[in-house]
Tab-separated table of C-alpha atoms and ligand atoms in Angstrom:
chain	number	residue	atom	x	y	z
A	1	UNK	CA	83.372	90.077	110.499
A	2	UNK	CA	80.741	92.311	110.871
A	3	UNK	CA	77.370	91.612	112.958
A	4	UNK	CA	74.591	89.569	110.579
A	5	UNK	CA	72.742	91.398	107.873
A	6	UNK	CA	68.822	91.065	109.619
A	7	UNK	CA	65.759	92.261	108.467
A	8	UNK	CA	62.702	93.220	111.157
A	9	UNK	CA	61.663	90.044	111.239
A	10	UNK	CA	64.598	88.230	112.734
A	11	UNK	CA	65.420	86.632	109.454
A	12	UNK	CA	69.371	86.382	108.036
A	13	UNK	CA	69.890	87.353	104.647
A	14	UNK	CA	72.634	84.577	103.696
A	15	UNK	CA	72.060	84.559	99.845
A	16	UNK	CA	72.003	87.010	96.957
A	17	UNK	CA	71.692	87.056	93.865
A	18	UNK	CA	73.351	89.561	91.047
A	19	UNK	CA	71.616	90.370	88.109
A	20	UNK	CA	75.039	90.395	85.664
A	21	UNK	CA	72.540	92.116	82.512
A	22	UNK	CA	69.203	92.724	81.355
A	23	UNK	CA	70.042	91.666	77.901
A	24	UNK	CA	69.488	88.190	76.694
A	25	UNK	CA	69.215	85.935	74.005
A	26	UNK	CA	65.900	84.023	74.367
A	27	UNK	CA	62.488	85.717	74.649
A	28	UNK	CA	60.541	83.291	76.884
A	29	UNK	CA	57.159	83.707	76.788
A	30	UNK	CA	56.574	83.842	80.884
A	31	UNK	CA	59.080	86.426	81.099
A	32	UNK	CA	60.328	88.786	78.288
A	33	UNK	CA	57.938	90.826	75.048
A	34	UNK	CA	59.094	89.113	71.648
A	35	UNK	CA	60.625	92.173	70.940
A	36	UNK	CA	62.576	92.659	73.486
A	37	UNK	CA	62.786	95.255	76.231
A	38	UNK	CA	64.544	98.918	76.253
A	39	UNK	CA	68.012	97.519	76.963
A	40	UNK	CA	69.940	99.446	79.987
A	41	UNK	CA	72.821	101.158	78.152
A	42	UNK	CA	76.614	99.967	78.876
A	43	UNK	CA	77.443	102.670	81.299
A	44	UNK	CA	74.529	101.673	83.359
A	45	UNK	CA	75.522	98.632	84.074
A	46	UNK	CA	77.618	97.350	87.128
A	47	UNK	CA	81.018	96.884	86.511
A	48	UNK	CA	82.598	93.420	87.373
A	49	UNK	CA	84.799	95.964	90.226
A	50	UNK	CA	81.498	97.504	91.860
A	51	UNK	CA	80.118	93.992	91.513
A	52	UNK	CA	83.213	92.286	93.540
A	53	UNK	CA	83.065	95.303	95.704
A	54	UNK	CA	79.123	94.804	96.803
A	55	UNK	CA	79.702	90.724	97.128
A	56	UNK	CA	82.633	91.375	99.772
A	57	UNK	CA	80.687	94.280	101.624
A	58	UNK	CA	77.979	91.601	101.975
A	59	UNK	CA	80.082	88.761	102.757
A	60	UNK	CA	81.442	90.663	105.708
A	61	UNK	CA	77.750	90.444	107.035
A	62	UNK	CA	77.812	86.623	106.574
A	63	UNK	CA	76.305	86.888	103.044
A	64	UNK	CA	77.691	83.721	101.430
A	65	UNK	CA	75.557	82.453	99.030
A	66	UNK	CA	75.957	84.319	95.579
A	67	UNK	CA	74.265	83.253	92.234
A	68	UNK	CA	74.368	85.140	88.968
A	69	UNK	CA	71.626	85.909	86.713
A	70	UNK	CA	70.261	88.128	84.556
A	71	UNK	CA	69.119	88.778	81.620
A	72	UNK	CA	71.054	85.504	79.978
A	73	UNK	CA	74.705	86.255	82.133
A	74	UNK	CA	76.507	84.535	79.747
A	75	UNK	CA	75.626	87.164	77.041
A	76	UNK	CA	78.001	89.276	78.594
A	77	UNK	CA	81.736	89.284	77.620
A	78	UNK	CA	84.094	87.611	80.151
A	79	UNK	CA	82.059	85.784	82.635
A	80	UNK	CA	84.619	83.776	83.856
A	81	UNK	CA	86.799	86.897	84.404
A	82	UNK	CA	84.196	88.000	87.242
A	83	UNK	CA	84.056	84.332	88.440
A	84	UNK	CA	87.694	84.516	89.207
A	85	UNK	CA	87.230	87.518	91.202
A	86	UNK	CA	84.111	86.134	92.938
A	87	UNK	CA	86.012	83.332	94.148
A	88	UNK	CA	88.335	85.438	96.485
A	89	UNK	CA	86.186	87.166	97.795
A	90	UNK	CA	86.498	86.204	102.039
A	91	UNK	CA	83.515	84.644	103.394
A	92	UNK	CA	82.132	83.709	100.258
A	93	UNK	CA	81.388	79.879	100.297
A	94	UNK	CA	78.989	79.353	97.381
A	95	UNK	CA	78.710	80.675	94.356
A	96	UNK	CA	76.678	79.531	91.532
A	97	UNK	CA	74.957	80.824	88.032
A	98	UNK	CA	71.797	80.910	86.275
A	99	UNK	CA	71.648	80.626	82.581
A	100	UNK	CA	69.470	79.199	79.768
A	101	UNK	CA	72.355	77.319	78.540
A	102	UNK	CA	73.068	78.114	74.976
A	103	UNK	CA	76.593	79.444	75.588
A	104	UNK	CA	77.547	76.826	77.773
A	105	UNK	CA	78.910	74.378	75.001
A	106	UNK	CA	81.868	77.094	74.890
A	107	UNK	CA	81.640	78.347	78.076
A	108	UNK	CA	81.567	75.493	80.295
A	109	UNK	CA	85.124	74.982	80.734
A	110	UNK	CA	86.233	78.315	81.173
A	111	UNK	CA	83.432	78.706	83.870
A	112	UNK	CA	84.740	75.815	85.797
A	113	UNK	CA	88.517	76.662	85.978
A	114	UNK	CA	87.685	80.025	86.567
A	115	UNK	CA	85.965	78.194	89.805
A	116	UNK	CA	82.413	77.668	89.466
A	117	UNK	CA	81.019	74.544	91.043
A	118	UNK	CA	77.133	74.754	90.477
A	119	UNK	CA	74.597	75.696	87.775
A	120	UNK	CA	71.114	75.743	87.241
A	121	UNK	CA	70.132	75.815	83.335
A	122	UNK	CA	66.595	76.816	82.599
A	123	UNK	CA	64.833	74.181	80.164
A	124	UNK	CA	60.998	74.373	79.474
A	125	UNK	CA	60.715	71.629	76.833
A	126	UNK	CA	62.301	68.678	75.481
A	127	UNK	CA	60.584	68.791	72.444
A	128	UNK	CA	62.026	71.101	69.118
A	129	UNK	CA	58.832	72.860	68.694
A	130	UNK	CA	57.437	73.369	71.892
A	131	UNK	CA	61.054	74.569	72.973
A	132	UNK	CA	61.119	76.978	70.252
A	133	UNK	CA	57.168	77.955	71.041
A	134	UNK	CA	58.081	78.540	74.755
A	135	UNK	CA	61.495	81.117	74.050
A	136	UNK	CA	60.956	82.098	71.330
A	137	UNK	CA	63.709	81.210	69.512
A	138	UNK	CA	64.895	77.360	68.245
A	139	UNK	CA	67.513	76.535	70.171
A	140	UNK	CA	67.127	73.287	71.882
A	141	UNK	CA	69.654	71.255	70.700
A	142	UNK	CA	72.496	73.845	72.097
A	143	UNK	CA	70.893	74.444	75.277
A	144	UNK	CA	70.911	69.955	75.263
A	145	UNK	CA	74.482	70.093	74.173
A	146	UNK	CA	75.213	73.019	76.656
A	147	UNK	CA	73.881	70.581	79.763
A	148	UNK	CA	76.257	67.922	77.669
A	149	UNK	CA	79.361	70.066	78.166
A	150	UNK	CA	78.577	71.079	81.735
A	151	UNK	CA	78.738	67.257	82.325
A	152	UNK	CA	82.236	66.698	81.132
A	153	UNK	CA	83.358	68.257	84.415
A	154	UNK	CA	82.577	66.017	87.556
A	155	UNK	CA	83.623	69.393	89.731
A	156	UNK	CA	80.549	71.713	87.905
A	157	UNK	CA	78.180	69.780	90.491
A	158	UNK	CA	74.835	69.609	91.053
A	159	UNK	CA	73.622	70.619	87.785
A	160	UNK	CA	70.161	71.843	88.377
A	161	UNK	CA	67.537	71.598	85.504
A	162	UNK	CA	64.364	74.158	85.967
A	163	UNK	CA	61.522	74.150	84.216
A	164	UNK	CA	58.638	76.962	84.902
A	165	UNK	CA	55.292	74.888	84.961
A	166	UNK	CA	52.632	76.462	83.383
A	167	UNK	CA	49.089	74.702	83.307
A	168	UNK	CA	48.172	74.145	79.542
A	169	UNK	CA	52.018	73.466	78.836
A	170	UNK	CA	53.890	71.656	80.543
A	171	UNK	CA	51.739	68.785	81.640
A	172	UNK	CA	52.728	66.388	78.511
A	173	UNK	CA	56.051	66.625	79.758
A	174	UNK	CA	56.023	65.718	83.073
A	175	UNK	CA	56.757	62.049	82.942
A	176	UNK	CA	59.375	63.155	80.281
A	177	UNK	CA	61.100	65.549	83.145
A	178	UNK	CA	61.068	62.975	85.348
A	179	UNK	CA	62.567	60.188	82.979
A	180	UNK	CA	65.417	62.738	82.102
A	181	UNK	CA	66.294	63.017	86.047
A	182	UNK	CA	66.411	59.340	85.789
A	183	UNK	CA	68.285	58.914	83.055
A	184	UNK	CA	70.942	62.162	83.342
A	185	UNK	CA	72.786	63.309	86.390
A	186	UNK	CA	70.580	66.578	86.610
A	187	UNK	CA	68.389	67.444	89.682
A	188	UNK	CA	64.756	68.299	87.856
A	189	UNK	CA	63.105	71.323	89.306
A	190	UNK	CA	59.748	72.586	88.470
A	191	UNK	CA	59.343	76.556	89.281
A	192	UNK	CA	55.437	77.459	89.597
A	193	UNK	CA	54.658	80.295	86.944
A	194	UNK	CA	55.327	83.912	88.852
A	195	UNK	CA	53.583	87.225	87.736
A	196	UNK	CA	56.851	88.166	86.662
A	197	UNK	CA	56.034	88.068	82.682
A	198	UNK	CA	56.704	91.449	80.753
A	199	UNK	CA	53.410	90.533	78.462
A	200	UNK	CA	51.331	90.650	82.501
A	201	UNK	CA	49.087	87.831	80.815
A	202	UNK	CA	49.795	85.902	83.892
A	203	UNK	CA	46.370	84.090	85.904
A	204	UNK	CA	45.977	82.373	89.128
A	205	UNK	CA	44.353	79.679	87.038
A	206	UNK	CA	47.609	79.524	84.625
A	207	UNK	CA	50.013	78.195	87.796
A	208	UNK	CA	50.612	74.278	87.609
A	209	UNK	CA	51.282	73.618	91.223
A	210	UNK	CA	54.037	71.635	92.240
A	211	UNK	CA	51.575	68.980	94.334
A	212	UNK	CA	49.936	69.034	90.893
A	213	UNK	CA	52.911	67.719	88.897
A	214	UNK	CA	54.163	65.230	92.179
A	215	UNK	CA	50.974	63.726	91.169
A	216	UNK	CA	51.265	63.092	88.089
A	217	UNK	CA	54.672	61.582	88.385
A	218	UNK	CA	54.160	59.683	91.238
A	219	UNK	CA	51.372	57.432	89.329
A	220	UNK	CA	54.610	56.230	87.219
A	221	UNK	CA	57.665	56.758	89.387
A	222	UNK	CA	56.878	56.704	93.452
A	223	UNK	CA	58.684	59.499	95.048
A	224	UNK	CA	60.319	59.610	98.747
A	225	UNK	CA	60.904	62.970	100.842
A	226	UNK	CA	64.316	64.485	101.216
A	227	UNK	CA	64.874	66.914	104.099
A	228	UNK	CA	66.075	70.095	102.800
A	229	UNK	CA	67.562	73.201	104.127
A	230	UNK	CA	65.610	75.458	106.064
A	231	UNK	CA	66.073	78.176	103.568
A	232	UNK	CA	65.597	76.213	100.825
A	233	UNK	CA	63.087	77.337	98.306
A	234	UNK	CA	62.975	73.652	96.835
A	235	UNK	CA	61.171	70.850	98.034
A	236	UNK	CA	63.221	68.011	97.613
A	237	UNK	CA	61.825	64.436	96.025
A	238	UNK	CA	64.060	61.328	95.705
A	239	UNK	CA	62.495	58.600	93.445
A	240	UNK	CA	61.777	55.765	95.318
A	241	UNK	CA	64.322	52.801	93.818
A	242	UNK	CA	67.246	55.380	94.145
A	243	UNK	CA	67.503	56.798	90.841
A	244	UNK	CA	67.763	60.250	90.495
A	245	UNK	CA	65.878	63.810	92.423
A	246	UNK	CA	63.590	66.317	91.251
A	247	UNK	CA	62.874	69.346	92.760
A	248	UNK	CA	59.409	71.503	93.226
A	249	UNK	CA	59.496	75.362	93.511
A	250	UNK	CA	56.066	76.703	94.675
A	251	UNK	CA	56.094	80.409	95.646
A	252	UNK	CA	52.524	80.408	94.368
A	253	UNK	CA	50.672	77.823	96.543
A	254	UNK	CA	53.753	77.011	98.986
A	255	UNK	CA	54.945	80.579	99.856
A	256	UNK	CA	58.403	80.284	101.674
A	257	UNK	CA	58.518	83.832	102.798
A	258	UNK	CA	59.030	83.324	106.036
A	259	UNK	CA	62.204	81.210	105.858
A	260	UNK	CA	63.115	83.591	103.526
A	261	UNK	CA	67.213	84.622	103.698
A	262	UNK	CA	68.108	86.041	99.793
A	263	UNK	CA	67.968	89.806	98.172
A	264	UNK	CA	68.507	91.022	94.869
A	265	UNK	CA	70.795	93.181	92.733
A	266	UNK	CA	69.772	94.200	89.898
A	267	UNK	CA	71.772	94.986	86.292
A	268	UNK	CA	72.338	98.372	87.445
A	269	UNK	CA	73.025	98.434	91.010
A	270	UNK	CA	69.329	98.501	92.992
A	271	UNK	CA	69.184	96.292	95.994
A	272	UNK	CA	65.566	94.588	95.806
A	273	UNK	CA	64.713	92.833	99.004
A	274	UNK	CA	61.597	90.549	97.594
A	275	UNK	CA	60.985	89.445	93.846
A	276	UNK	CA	57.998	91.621	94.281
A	277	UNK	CA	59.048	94.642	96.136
A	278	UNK	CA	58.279	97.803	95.323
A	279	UNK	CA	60.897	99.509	96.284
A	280	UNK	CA	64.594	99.721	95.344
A	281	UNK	CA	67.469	100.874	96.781
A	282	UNK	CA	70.330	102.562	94.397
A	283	UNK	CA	73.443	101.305	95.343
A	284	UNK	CA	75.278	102.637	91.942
A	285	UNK	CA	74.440	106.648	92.668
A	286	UNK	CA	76.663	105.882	96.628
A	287	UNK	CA	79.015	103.307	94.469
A	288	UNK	CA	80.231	105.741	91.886
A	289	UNK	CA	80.594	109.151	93.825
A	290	UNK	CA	82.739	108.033	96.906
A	291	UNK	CA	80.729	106.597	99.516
A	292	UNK	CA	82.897	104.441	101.900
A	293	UNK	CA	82.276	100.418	102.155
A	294	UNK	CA	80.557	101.476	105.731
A	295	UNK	CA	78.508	103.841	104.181
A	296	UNK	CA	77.415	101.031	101.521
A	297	UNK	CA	76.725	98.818	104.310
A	298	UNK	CA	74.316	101.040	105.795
A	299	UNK	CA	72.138	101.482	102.905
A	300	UNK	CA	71.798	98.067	102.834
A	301	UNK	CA	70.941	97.073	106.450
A	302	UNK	CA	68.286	100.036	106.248
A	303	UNK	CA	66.930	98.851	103.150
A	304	UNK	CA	66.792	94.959	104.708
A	305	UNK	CA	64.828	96.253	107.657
A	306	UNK	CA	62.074	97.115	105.495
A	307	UNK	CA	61.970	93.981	103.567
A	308	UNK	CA	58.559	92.597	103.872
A	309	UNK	CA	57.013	89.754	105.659
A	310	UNK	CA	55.745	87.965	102.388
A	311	UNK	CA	54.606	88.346	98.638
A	312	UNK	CA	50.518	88.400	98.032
A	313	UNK	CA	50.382	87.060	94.963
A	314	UNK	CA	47.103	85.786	94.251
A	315	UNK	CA	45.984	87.670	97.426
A	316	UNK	CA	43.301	90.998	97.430
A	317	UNK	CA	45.609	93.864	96.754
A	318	UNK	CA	48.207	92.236	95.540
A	319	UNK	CA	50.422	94.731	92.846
A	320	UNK	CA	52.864	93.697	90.115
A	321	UNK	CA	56.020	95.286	90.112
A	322	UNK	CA	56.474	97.297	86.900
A	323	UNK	CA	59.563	94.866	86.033
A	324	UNK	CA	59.388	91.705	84.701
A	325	UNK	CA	61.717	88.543	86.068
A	326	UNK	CA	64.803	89.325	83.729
A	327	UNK	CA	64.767	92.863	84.375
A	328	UNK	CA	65.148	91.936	88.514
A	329	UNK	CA	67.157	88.804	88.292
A	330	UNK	CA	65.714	85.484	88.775
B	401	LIG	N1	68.369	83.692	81.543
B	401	LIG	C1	68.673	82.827	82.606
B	401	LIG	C2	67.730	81.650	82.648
B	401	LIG	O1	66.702	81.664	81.971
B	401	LIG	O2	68.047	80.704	83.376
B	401	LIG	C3	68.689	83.493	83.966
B	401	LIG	C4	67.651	84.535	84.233
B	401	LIG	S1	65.979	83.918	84.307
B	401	LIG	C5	65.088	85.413	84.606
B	401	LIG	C6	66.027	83.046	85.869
B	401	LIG	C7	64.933	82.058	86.105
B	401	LIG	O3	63.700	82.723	86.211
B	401	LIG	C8	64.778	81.024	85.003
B	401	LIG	O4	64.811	79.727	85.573
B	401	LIG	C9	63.414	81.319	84.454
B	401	LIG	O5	62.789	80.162	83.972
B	401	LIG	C10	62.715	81.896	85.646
B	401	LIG	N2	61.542	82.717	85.318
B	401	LIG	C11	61.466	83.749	84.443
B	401	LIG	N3	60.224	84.256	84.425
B	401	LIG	C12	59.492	83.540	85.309
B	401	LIG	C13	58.126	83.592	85.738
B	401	LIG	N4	57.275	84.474	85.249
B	401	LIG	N5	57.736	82.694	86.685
B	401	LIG	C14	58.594	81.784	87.185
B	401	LIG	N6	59.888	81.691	86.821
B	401	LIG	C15	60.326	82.554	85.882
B	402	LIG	FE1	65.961	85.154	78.923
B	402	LIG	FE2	66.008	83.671	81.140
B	402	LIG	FE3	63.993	85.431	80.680
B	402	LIG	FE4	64.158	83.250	79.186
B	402	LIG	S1	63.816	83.299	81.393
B	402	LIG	S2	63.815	85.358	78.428
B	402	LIG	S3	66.306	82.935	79.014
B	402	LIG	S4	66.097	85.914	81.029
């Protein structure tokens, strides 16, 4: 084992998460143009070998949290294939995926006996229209039968729901998020809105805090703490009689920066220490012309130690990356 991957201020990066693609097959509107973005070509992107290759170099400095996202991941060919891999890999102890859900009514099966044991699937709306409104594209009832599929296996657990809350949206919904936590074995997480939208229409005044939405559930369903993990970006909620969790993401008016232990990997290969950095390290130029795993490993520490102390969003001087949220990997 080699000594922990720290950044300069003391913190352990224990969790990454791979961007598999920048394609995908939903245009949400807090994230991607309607028409799409210039798509990285084939060639550019990580191979499922430099992508096993990265997640053991990491894993020998105690990285053992790995998620996949994208882009959609399960738009590209033979997830499960790079599951199987991901599985091996020593010192890896969690490993879990990201995805909006349509291709899970095929792909939930082969995802679990390839040997993945958690997923979150991104869901905005229960209703047809509003659903269709928010990505773009009218696929609710496959994303609902998706969740459906991921159910049949009792192993594929938790099964995370998340739900971006943007003020002037989501607020008829809330109780209706909460009732489906109730009623459904899915943890219910709302994600505050992010400047992280390829349209840059996002406002301070468009974020729907999470204290906002505990609110307006609590005057139907009381809620009780959970303790969570110190890295934890959730806040956890139980409801009070016992029935069911949701979940409240708030990098906006909680910032968890400083318990902050993940980095990024993008489609093709850049290390991104924050979701707002500004910087990126190429890990694909040292991947593909010979550099040794050591080698590897040193870009990376050097590029932790700079990771900064915390976003400013909403802050004087705050700057938007130039990439929006499925171009990094959310
Ligand atoms: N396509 C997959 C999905 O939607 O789950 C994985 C990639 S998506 C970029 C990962 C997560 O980022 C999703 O839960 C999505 O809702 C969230 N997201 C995208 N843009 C966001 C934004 N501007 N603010 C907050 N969350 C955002
Ligand atoms: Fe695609 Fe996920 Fe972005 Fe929606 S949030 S456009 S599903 S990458």
């Amino acid at each position: 084992m080699r000594p922990p991957l720290t950044d300069s201020f003391d913190r352990h990066i224990e969790s990454v998460r791979v961007s598999i693609t920048d394609r995908c097959n939903f245009r949400c509107k807090y994230c991607m143009p309607a028409e799409g973005l210039p798509w990285l070509q084939r060639t550019e992107v990580l191979s499922f070998e430099e992508i096993e290759r990265l997640a053991t170099i990491l894993a020998s400095m105690g990285v053992s949290h790995v998620r996949l996202t994208g882009g959609e991941p399960l738009v590209r060919r033979d997830v499960p294939d790079l599951i199987e891999r991901l599985v091996k890999v020593p010192g890896l102890k969690d490993l879990a995926l990201t995805t909006n859900g349509v291709a899970l009514r095929t792909l939930a099966g082969p995802l679990v006996d390839a040997g993945l044991r958690r997923i979150n699937v991104s869901l905005d709306s229960l209703d047809h229209s509003r659903f269709a409104e928010i990505t773009r594209r009218d696929m609710l009832d496959r994303v609902l039968e998706g969740l459906e599929e991921a159910e049949r296996y009792p192993e594929l657990r938790p099964i995370k729901v998340n739900c971006v809350a943007m003020r002037g949206f989501t607020e008829p919904e809330v109780i209706a998020f909460a009732e489906l936590a109730r009623r459904k074995p899915y943890t219910v997480r709302f994600i505050e809105f992010m400047p992280l939208d390829a349209d840059r229409t996002w406002r301070k005044e468009d974020v729907l805090t999470g204290a906002e939405i505990r609110a307006m559930i609590e005057t139907v369903y009381p809620l009780v703490r959970v303790p969570a993990a110190a890295s934890s970006t959730a806040e956890r909620w139980a409801f009070a009689d016992g029935t069911g969790e949701m979940g409240f993401i708030n990098p906006v008016s909680e910032p968890f920066c400083s318990s902050c232990d993940r980095i990024r990997i993008t489609a093709e290969g850049s290390l991104r220490t924050c979701l707002f950095s500004m910087e990126e390290t190429d890990l694909r130029t040292p991947l593909r012309s010979g550099a040794t795993d050591l080698e590897i490993e040193m870009l990376i520490r050097q590029a932790v130690q700079a990771k900064r102390m915390k976003h400013q969003i909403g802050e004087a001087g705050f700057v938007r990356s130039a990439r929006s949220m499925s171009q990094i990997g959310g």
